[in-house]
PDB file of C-alpha atoms in Angstrom:
ATOM      1  CA  MET R   3     -71.647 -68.919  44.058  1.00 95.00           C
ATOM      2  CA  LYS R   4     -72.073 -70.933  40.879  1.00 98.00           C
ATOM      3  CA  VAL R   5     -70.245 -69.976  37.696  1.00 98.00           C
ATOM      4  CA  VAL R   6     -71.666 -71.219  34.192  1.00 98.00           C
ATOM      5  CA  ILE R   7     -69.161 -71.383  31.411  1.00 98.00           C
ATOM      6  CA  LEU R   8     -70.813 -71.372  27.841  1.00 98.00           C
ATOM      7  CA  ALA R   9     -68.726 -74.193  26.464  1.00 97.00           C
ATOM      8  CA  GLY R  10     -71.007 -75.449  23.261  1.00 95.00           C
ATOM      9  CA  GLY R  11     -70.319 -73.390  20.312  1.00 93.00           C
ATOM     10  CA  LEU R  12     -68.681 -74.352  16.775  1.00 89.00           C
ATOM     11  CA  GLY R  13     -65.877 -71.972  16.933  1.00 86.00           C
ATOM     12  CA  SER R  14     -65.891 -71.837  13.313  1.00 84.00           C
ATOM     13  CA  ARG R  15     -63.607 -68.846  13.052  1.00 84.00           C
ATOM     14  CA  LEU R  16     -60.925 -70.938  14.699  1.00 89.00           C
ATOM     15  CA  SER R  17     -61.766 -73.497  12.644  1.00 85.00           C
ATOM     16  CA  GLU R  18     -58.009 -74.560  12.320  1.00 86.00           C
ATOM     17  CA  GLU R  19     -58.287 -76.017  15.911  1.00 89.00           C
ATOM     18  CA  THR R  20     -61.871 -76.395  16.549  1.00 90.00           C
ATOM     19  CA  THR R  21     -62.345 -79.048  13.529  1.00 91.00           C
ATOM     20  CA  VAL R  22     -60.830 -81.691  16.300  1.00 91.00           C
ATOM     21  CA  ARG R  23     -61.881 -80.250  19.716  1.00 94.00           C
ATOM     22  CA  PRO R  24     -64.450 -78.094  21.051  1.00 95.00           C
ATOM     23  CA  LYS R  25     -62.821 -74.587  21.289  1.00 96.00           C
ATOM     24  CA  PRO R  26     -62.536 -74.350  25.298  1.00 97.00           C
ATOM     25  CA  LEU R  27     -60.147 -77.194  24.967  1.00 97.00           C
ATOM     26  CA  VAL R  28     -57.782 -75.212  22.495  1.00 96.00           C
ATOM     27  CA  GLU R  29     -54.529 -75.094  24.836  1.00 97.00           C
ATOM     28  CA  ILE R  30     -52.696 -71.945  25.974  1.00 97.00           C
ATOM     29  CA  GLY R  31     -49.481 -72.831  27.272  1.00 97.00           C
ATOM     30  CA  GLY R  32     -50.102 -76.651  27.430  1.00 96.00           C
ATOM     31  CA  ASN R  33     -54.156 -76.162  29.262  1.00 97.00           C
ATOM     32  CA  PRO R  34     -57.011 -75.341  27.695  1.00 98.00           C
ATOM     33  CA  ILE R  35     -58.221 -72.226  27.745  1.00 98.00           C
ATOM     34  CA  ILE R  36     -61.334 -73.442  30.036  1.00 98.00           C
ATOM     35  CA  TRP R  37     -59.061 -73.962  32.477  1.00 98.00           C
ATOM     36  CA  HIS R  38     -57.414 -70.398  32.646  1.00 98.00           C
ATOM     37  CA  ILE R  39     -61.085 -69.198  32.997  1.00 98.00           C
ATOM     38  CA  MET R  40     -61.687 -71.458  35.647  1.00 98.00           C
ATOM     39  CA  ASN R  41     -58.588 -70.318  37.469  1.00 98.00           C
ATOM     40  CA  ILE R  42     -59.393 -66.716  37.202  1.00 98.00           C
ATOM     41  CA  TYR R  43     -62.727 -67.403  39.119  1.00 98.00           C
ATOM     42  CA  ALA R  44     -61.058 -69.921  41.661  1.00 98.00           C
ATOM     43  CA  HIS R  45     -58.527 -67.210  42.702  1.00 98.00           C
ATOM     44  CA  HIS R  46     -61.682 -65.065  43.586  1.00 98.00           C
ATOM     45  CA  GLY R  47     -63.336 -68.179  45.730  1.00 97.00           C
ATOM     46  CA  MET R  48     -65.656 -69.167  43.097  1.00 98.00           C
ATOM     47  CA  THR R  49     -65.098 -73.269  42.644  1.00 98.00           C
ATOM     48  CA  ASP R  50     -68.671 -74.610  41.849  1.00 98.00           C
ATOM     49  CA  PHE R  51     -68.514 -74.717  37.977  1.00 98.00           C
ATOM     50  CA  ILE R  52     -71.380 -75.641  35.516  1.00 98.00           C
ATOM     51  CA  VAL R  53     -69.886 -76.455  31.973  1.00 98.00           C
ATOM     52  CA  CYS R  54     -72.607 -75.851  29.416  1.00 98.00           C
ATOM     53  CA  ALA R  55     -71.502 -78.408  26.348  1.00 98.00           C
ATOM     54  CA  GLY R  56     -72.634 -79.140  23.052  1.00 97.00           C
ATOM     55  CA  TYR R  57     -70.471 -79.070  20.367  1.00 96.00           C
ATOM     56  CA  LYS R  58     -67.749 -82.314  20.830  1.00 96.00           C
ATOM     57  CA  GLY R  59     -69.410 -82.201  24.249  1.00 96.00           C
ATOM     58  CA  TYR R  60     -68.021 -85.838  25.084  1.00 97.00           C
ATOM     59  CA  MET R  61     -64.430 -84.349  24.886  1.00 97.00           C
ATOM     60  CA  LEU R  62     -65.361 -81.833  27.997  1.00 98.00           C
ATOM     61  CA  LYS R  63     -66.768 -84.531  29.651  1.00 98.00           C
ATOM     62  CA  GLU R  64     -63.298 -86.799  29.065  1.00 97.00           C
ATOM     63  CA  TYR R  65     -61.295 -83.985  29.667  1.00 97.00           C
ATOM     64  CA  PHE R  66     -63.117 -83.437  33.069  1.00 97.00           C
ATOM     65  CA  ALA R  67     -63.690 -86.751  34.118  1.00 95.00           C
ATOM     66  CA  ASN R  68     -60.027 -87.657  33.695  1.00 93.00           C
ATOM     67  CA  PHE R  69     -58.637 -84.220  35.359  1.00 94.00           C
ATOM     68  CA  VAL R  70     -57.580 -85.807  38.855  1.00 91.00           C
ATOM     69  CA  LEU R  71     -55.931 -88.578  36.997  1.00 90.00           C
ATOM     70  CA  HIS R  72     -54.194 -86.346  34.459  1.00 90.00           C
ATOM     71  CA  ASN R  73     -53.120 -83.888  37.271  1.00 88.00           C
ATOM     72  CA  SER R  74     -51.800 -86.387  39.996  1.00 89.00           C
ATOM     73  CA  ASP R  75     -49.153 -89.135  40.673  1.00 91.00           C
ATOM     74  CA  PHE R  76     -50.768 -92.633  41.240  1.00 92.00           C
ATOM     75  CA  THR R  77     -50.309 -96.058  42.073  1.00 95.00           C
ATOM     76  CA  ALA R  78     -52.565 -98.577  39.939  1.00 95.00           C
ATOM     77  CA  ASP R  79     -52.919-102.178  42.044  1.00 96.00           C
ATOM     78  CA  PHE R  80     -54.186-104.413  39.146  1.00 96.00           C
ATOM     79  CA  SER R  81     -54.514-107.558  41.749  1.00 96.00           C
ATOM     80  CA  SER R  82     -57.167-105.524  43.535  1.00 95.00           C
ATOM     81  CA  ASN R  83     -58.228-103.383  41.054  1.00 95.00           C
ATOM     82  CA  THR R  84     -57.620-100.302  42.903  1.00 95.00           C
ATOM     83  CA  LEU R  85     -56.353 -96.759  42.131  1.00 92.00           C
ATOM     84  CA  GLN R  86     -54.165 -94.481  44.694  1.00 92.00           C
ATOM     85  CA  TYR R  87     -53.326 -91.007  44.142  1.00 90.00           C
ATOM     86  CA  HIS R  88     -50.379 -89.403  45.516  1.00 88.00           C
ATOM     87  CA  ASP R  89     -49.793 -85.476  45.858  1.00 77.00           C
ATOM     88  CA  ARG R  90     -53.167 -84.650  44.199  1.00 72.00           C
ATOM     89  CA  GLY R  91     -52.216 -82.176  41.658  1.00 73.00           C
ATOM     90  CA  ALA R  92     -55.844 -81.519  41.007  1.00 79.00           C
ATOM     91  CA  PRO R  93     -57.555 -78.218  42.461  1.00 90.00           C
ATOM     92  CA  GLY R  94     -60.573 -78.261  44.831  1.00 90.00           C
ATOM     93  CA  TRP R  95     -63.260 -77.422  42.115  1.00 96.00           C
ATOM     94  CA  ARG R  96     -66.757 -79.043  41.786  1.00 97.00           C
ATOM     95  CA  VAL R  97     -67.435 -79.490  38.063  1.00 98.00           C
ATOM     96  CA  THR R  98     -71.007 -80.151  36.212  1.00 98.00           C
ATOM     97  CA  VAL R  99     -70.730 -80.748  32.598  1.00 98.00           C
ATOM     98  CA  ILE R 100     -74.136 -80.621  31.327  1.00 98.00           C
ATOM     99  CA  ASP R 101     -75.201 -81.437  27.665  1.00 97.00           C
ATOM    100  CA  THR R 102     -76.830 -78.450  26.265  1.00 97.00           C
ATOM    101  CA  GLY R 103     -77.571 -79.725  22.705  1.00 95.00           C
ATOM    102  CA  GLN R 104     -75.728 -79.580  19.566  1.00 93.00           C
ATOM    103  CA  SER R 105     -77.496 -76.373  17.898  1.00 93.00           C
ATOM    104  CA  SER R 106     -78.399 -74.300  21.242  1.00 96.00           C
ATOM    105  CA  MET R 107     -77.721 -70.686  20.853  1.00 97.00           C
ATOM    106  CA  THR R 108     -76.044 -68.977  23.886  1.00 97.00           C
ATOM    107  CA  GLY R 109     -79.158 -68.199  25.539  1.00 97.00           C
ATOM    108  CA  GLY R 110     -80.922 -71.765  24.972  1.00 97.00           C
ATOM    109  CA  ARG R 111     -77.696 -73.094  27.037  1.00 98.00           C
ATOM    110  CA  LEU R 112     -78.134 -71.175  29.451  1.00 97.00           C
ATOM    111  CA  ARG R 113     -81.997 -72.034  30.205  1.00 97.00           C
ATOM    112  CA  HIS R 114     -80.711 -75.893  29.747  1.00 97.00           C
ATOM    113  CA  ILE R 115     -79.059 -75.629  32.999  1.00 97.00           C
ATOM    114  CA  ARG R 116     -81.647 -73.670  35.314  1.00 96.00           C
ATOM    115  CA  ASP R 117     -82.193 -76.865  37.468  1.00 96.00           C
ATOM    116  CA  HIS R 118     -78.702 -76.798  38.611  1.00 97.00           C
ATOM    117  CA  LEU R 119     -78.861 -73.231  39.573  1.00 97.00           C
ATOM    118  CA  ASP R 120     -79.353 -72.416  43.695  1.00 93.00           C
ATOM    119  CA  PRO R 121     -82.867 -70.612  43.998  1.00 90.00           C
ATOM    120  CA  GLY R 122     -82.350 -67.218  44.904  1.00 90.00           C
ATOM    121  CA  GLU R 123     -78.895 -66.953  44.835  1.00 96.00           C
ATOM    122  CA  SER R 124     -76.876 -64.712  42.210  1.00 98.00           C
ATOM    123  CA  PHE R 125     -74.490 -66.884  39.492  1.00 98.00           C
ATOM    124  CA  CYS R 126     -72.016 -66.060  37.536  1.00 98.00           C
ATOM    125  CA  MET R 127     -71.844 -66.521  33.861  1.00 98.00           C
ATOM    126  CA  THR R 128     -69.312 -66.276  30.785  1.00 98.00           C
ATOM    127  CA  TYR R 129     -67.990 -67.575  27.564  1.00 98.00           C
ATOM    128  CA  GLY R 130     -65.530 -70.467  26.871  1.00 97.00           C
ATOM    129  CA  ASP R 131     -62.881 -68.433  24.913  1.00 95.00           C
ATOM    130  CA  GLY R 132     -62.192 -65.182  26.601  1.00 96.00           C
ATOM    131  CA  VAL R 133     -59.762 -64.320  29.527  1.00 98.00           C
ATOM    132  CA  GLY R 134     -58.778 -61.153  31.327  1.00 97.00           C
ATOM    133  CA  ASP R 135     -57.642 -59.796  34.973  1.00 97.00           C
ATOM    134  CA  ILE R 136     -60.981 -58.511  35.948  1.00 98.00           C
ATOM    135  CA  ASP R 137     -61.700 -58.083  39.662  1.00 98.00           C
ATOM    136  CA  LEU R 138     -64.311 -60.377  39.973  1.00 98.00           C
ATOM    137  CA  THR R 139     -64.648 -59.874  43.894  1.00 98.00           C
ATOM    138  CA  ALA R 140     -65.236 -55.808  43.233  1.00 98.00           C
ATOM    139  CA  GLU R 141     -67.716 -56.902  40.591  1.00 98.00           C
ATOM    140  CA  LEU R 142     -69.610 -58.775  42.654  1.00 98.00           C
ATOM    141  CA  ALA R 143     -69.496 -56.242  45.369  1.00 98.00           C
ATOM    142  CA  PHE R 144     -70.792 -53.697  42.304  1.00 97.00           C
ATOM    143  CA  HIS R 145     -73.661 -56.386  41.183  1.00 97.00           C
ATOM    144  CA  ARG R 146     -74.733 -56.568  45.217  1.00 97.00           C
ATOM    145  CA  SER R 147     -75.020 -52.657  45.639  1.00 96.00           C
ATOM    146  CA  HIS R 148     -77.053 -51.678  42.773  1.00 94.00           C
ATOM    147  CA  GLY R 149     -79.702 -54.355  43.054  1.00 94.00           C
ATOM    148  CA  LEU R 150     -80.490 -55.081  39.555  1.00 96.00           C
ATOM    149  CA  MET R 151     -80.951 -58.331  37.537  1.00 97.00           C
ATOM    150  CA  ALA R 152     -77.866 -58.563  35.723  1.00 97.00           C
ATOM    151  CA  THR R 153     -74.267 -56.987  35.935  1.00 97.00           C
ATOM    152  CA  MET R 154     -71.983 -57.073  32.436  1.00 97.00           C
ATOM    153  CA  CYS R 155     -68.475 -56.354  32.660  1.00 97.00           C
ATOM    154  CA  ALA R 156     -67.768 -53.720  30.218  1.00 96.00           C
ATOM    155  CA  VAL R 157     -64.467 -53.684  28.603  1.00 94.00           C
ATOM    156  CA  GLN R 158     -62.110 -51.926  25.791  1.00 89.00           C
ATOM    157  CA  PRO R 159     -61.832 -54.088  22.882  1.00 85.00           C
ATOM    158  CA  PRO R 160     -58.131 -54.990  22.379  1.00 78.00           C
ATOM    159  CA  ALA R 161     -56.438 -52.644  19.621  1.00 72.00           C
ATOM    160  CA  ARG R 162     -56.060 -54.455  16.501  1.00 67.00           C
ATOM    161  CA  PHE R 163     -54.841 -51.694  14.193  1.00 62.00           C
ATOM    162  CA  GLY R 164     -51.987 -49.010  14.315  1.00 68.00           C
ATOM    163  CA  ALA R 165     -53.029 -45.230  13.996  1.00 70.00           C
ATOM    164  CA  ILE R 166     -50.900 -42.442  11.358  1.00 70.00           C
ATOM    165  CA  ILE R 167     -50.591 -39.259  12.487  1.00 77.00           C
ATOM    166  CA  THR R 168     -50.878 -36.592   9.381  1.00 78.00           C
ATOM    167  CA  ASP R 169     -49.993 -32.752   8.874  1.00 80.00           C
ATOM    168  CA  GLY R 170     -51.921 -32.094   5.857  1.00 82.00           C
ATOM    169  CA  ILE R 171     -51.494 -34.776   3.288  1.00 70.00           C
ATOM    170  CA  ARG R 172     -48.223 -35.745   4.569  1.00 77.00           C
ATOM    171  CA  VAL R 173     -48.012 -38.780   7.013  1.00 78.00           C
ATOM    172  CA  THR R 174     -45.659 -37.687   9.656  1.00 77.00           C
ATOM    173  CA  ALA R 175     -45.534 -40.671  12.227  1.00 80.00           C
ATOM    174  CA  PHE R 176     -47.155 -43.619  13.167  1.00 75.00           C
ATOM    175  CA  SER R 177     -48.600 -44.860  16.857  1.00 70.00           C
ATOM    176  CA  GLU R 178     -49.824 -47.710  18.217  1.00 63.00           C
ATOM    177  CA  LYS R 179     -53.867 -47.354  18.673  1.00 56.00           C
ATOM    178  CA  MET R 180     -54.211 -47.315  22.487  1.00 55.00           C
ATOM    179  CA  PRO R 181     -56.957 -49.196  24.830  1.00 53.00           C
ATOM    180  CA  GLY R 182     -59.524 -46.944  25.863  1.00 53.00           C
ATOM    181  CA  GLU R 183     -60.639 -45.631  22.378  1.00 59.00           C
ATOM    182  CA  GLY R 184     -63.794 -46.067  21.283  1.00 69.00           C
ATOM    183  CA  PRO R 185     -66.974 -47.612  22.969  1.00 84.00           C
ATOM    184  CA  ARG R 186     -66.910 -50.273  25.275  1.00 91.00           C
ATOM    185  CA  ILE R 187     -68.382 -53.847  24.633  1.00 94.00           C
ATOM    186  CA  ASN R 188     -69.556 -57.056  26.230  1.00 96.00           C
ATOM    187  CA  GLY R 189     -66.754 -58.757  27.801  1.00 96.00           C
ATOM    188  CA  GLY R 190     -68.738 -61.582  29.441  1.00 96.00           C
ATOM    189  CA  PHE R 191     -68.172 -62.222  33.001  1.00 98.00           C
ATOM    190  CA  PHE R 192     -71.648 -61.533  33.974  1.00 98.00           C
ATOM    191  CA  ILE R 193     -73.350 -61.773  37.397  1.00 98.00           C
ATOM    192  CA  LEU R 194     -76.888 -62.738  37.106  1.00 98.00           C
ATOM    193  CA  GLU R 195     -80.185 -63.367  39.505  1.00 98.00           C
ATOM    194  CA  PRO R 196     -81.779 -66.415  38.409  1.00 97.00           C
ATOM    195  CA  PRO R 197     -85.371 -64.804  37.017  1.00 97.00           C
ATOM    196  CA  VAL R 198     -83.139 -63.444  33.802  1.00 97.00           C
ATOM    197  CA  ILE R 199     -83.478 -67.288  32.478  1.00 97.00           C
ATOM    198  CA  ASP R 200     -87.346 -66.226  32.558  1.00 97.00           C
ATOM    199  CA  LEU R 201     -86.415 -63.916  29.375  1.00 97.00           C
ATOM    200  CA  ILE R 202     -85.107 -66.933  27.300  1.00 97.00           C
ATOM    201  CA  GLU R 203     -87.899 -68.546  25.006  1.00 96.00           C
ATOM    202  CA  GLY R 204     -86.210 -71.681  24.127  1.00 96.00           C
ATOM    203  CA  ASP R 205     -82.959 -73.257  22.138  1.00 97.00           C
ATOM    204  CA  ASP R 206     -82.897 -70.295  19.323  1.00 97.00           C
ATOM    205  CA  THR R 207     -82.647 -67.546  21.756  1.00 97.00           C
ATOM    206  CA  ILE R 208     -79.507 -65.880  21.386  1.00 97.00           C
ATOM    207  CA  TRP R 209     -78.438 -64.280  24.877  1.00 97.00           C
ATOM    208  CA  GLU R 210     -77.192 -61.213  23.691  1.00 95.00           C
ATOM    209  CA  ALA R 211     -79.987 -60.536  21.009  1.00 92.00           C
ATOM    210  CA  GLY R 212     -82.819 -61.343  22.995  1.00 91.00           C
ATOM    211  CA  PRO R 213     -82.745 -61.311  26.731  1.00 96.00           C
ATOM    212  CA  LEU R 214     -79.702 -58.760  27.285  1.00 96.00           C
ATOM    213  CA  GLU R 215     -81.236 -56.382  25.335  1.00 95.00           C
ATOM    214  CA  GLN R 216     -84.711 -56.866  27.084  1.00 96.00           C
ATOM    215  CA  LEU R 217     -82.702 -56.284  30.562  1.00 96.00           C
ATOM    216  CA  ALA R 218     -81.190 -53.268  28.998  1.00 96.00           C
ATOM    217  CA  SER R 219     -84.599 -51.783  28.057  1.00 94.00           C
ATOM    218  CA  MET R 220     -86.336 -52.664  31.499  1.00 95.00           C
ATOM    219  CA  GLY R 221     -83.323 -50.753  33.052  1.00 95.00           C
ATOM    220  CA  GLN R 222     -82.029 -54.132  34.842  1.00 96.00           C
ATOM    221  CA  LEU R 223     -78.656 -54.109  33.351  1.00 97.00           C
ATOM    222  CA  ALA R 224     -75.282 -52.806  34.829  1.00 96.00           C
ATOM    223  CA  ALA R 225     -72.003 -52.219  33.664  1.00 97.00           C
ATOM    224  CA  TYR R 226     -69.281 -52.873  35.516  1.00 96.00           C
ATOM    225  CA  GLU R 227     -66.100 -51.027  33.795  1.00 95.00           C
ATOM    226  CA  HIS R 228     -63.218 -53.097  33.419  1.00 96.00           C
ATOM    227  CA  ASN R 229     -60.140 -51.104  32.297  1.00 94.00           C
ATOM    228  CA  GLY R 230     -57.464 -53.683  32.453  1.00 94.00           C
ATOM    229  CA  PHE R 231     -56.693 -56.726  30.234  1.00 95.00           C
ATOM    230  CA  TRP R 232     -59.169 -58.593  28.383  1.00 96.00           C
ATOM    231  CA  GLN R 233     -58.962 -60.671  24.936  1.00 96.00           C
ATOM    232  CA  PRO R 234     -61.165 -63.241  23.488  1.00 95.00           C
ATOM    233  CA  MET R 235     -59.575 -66.198  21.389  1.00 95.00           C
ATOM    234  CA  ASP R 236     -61.936 -65.996  18.087  1.00 93.00           C
ATOM    235  CA  THR R 237     -58.992 -66.412  15.572  1.00 93.00           C
ATOM    236  CA  LEU R 238     -55.911 -68.340  15.227  1.00 94.00           C
ATOM    237  CA  ARG R 239     -53.867 -64.655  15.310  1.00 93.00           C
ATOM    238  CA  GLU R 240     -55.749 -64.150  18.766  1.00 95.00           C
ATOM    239  CA  ARG R 241     -54.583 -67.691  20.069  1.00 96.00           C
ATOM    240  CA  HIS R 242     -51.084 -66.774  19.149  1.00 96.00           C
ATOM    241  CA  GLN R 243     -51.175 -63.433  20.809  1.00 95.00           C
ATOM    242  CA  LEU R 244     -52.181 -65.114  24.250  1.00 97.00           C
ATOM    243  CA  GLU R 245     -49.665 -68.219  23.920  1.00 97.00           C
ATOM    244  CA  GLU R 246     -46.761 -65.407  23.380  1.00 97.00           C
ATOM    245  CA  LEU R 247     -48.014 -64.005  26.424  1.00 97.00           C
ATOM    246  CA  TRP R 248     -48.065 -66.764  28.399  1.00 97.00           C
ATOM    247  CA  ARG R 249     -44.513 -67.978  27.170  1.00 97.00           C
ATOM    248  CA  SER R 250     -43.128 -64.577  28.054  1.00 96.00           C
ATOM    249  CA  GLY R 251     -44.208 -65.249  31.686  1.00 95.00           C
ATOM    250  CA  ALA R 252     -46.195 -62.032  31.530  1.00 92.00           C
ATOM    251  CA  ALA R 253     -49.870 -63.095  30.895  1.00 97.00           C
ATOM    252  CA  PRO R 254     -51.878 -60.302  32.536  1.00 97.00           C
ATOM    253  CA  TRP R 255     -54.899 -62.870  33.082  1.00 98.00           C
ATOM    254  CA  LYS R 256     -52.837 -65.103  35.345  1.00 98.00           C
ATOM    255  CA  VAL R 257     -53.844 -63.725  38.709  1.00 97.00           C
ATOM    256  CA  TRP R 258     -53.596 -66.863  40.666  1.00 96.00           C
ATOM    257  CA  ALA R 259     -50.377 -68.195  42.356  1.00 87.00           C
TER     258      ALA R 259
END
């Protein structure tokens, strides 16, 4: 099963980092967030990736082109112009990087990689800036059970503000806002059937505003409810939160060994 990762946006809300690199290459614990996302999928046996590049896409190409080199010991024999790897530390992934345009919207990027999908086979799609401990094996089983064109991981947004407890006009206590309050939102981690791409008109199509709404109106969009950890990296504050979780050794999204 192929996994499509949207990795071409500007990441303007994280401009402190994204002026010099695409957001999927912003590091958490010394590795780009896209590496974390790919490890989540690989843990569930999904290792054939299509990366939709755009803004500073050459950096994504260079990262993956040199991935084995940077994660392995090697001997370079200059006399014979050969390179021998030792104890390869790179995972057994297959990664296709496609330039989907500098200004394409999320739907347009998906449309660009149509020919790289397997006809008639479901595929995964997610954003290059969010992590979670989603049970992708269970989500795939859920998708196959309902027979619809699309499944979206529906998550509870992470708590940002605490709550106050009052008695009349008096504040009596403060309480952390608990996950599970409020409506669910689009958490990415989609499972899709190839015909959904027919709903994308062109590069200017926004996946969330056009095709996703059409799928919902057609009764072809299912919600897989995830009640565990989920966190996007839209801002520097959120990047720092993820970094602290990783440093603590208790990163909830680290489902791999």
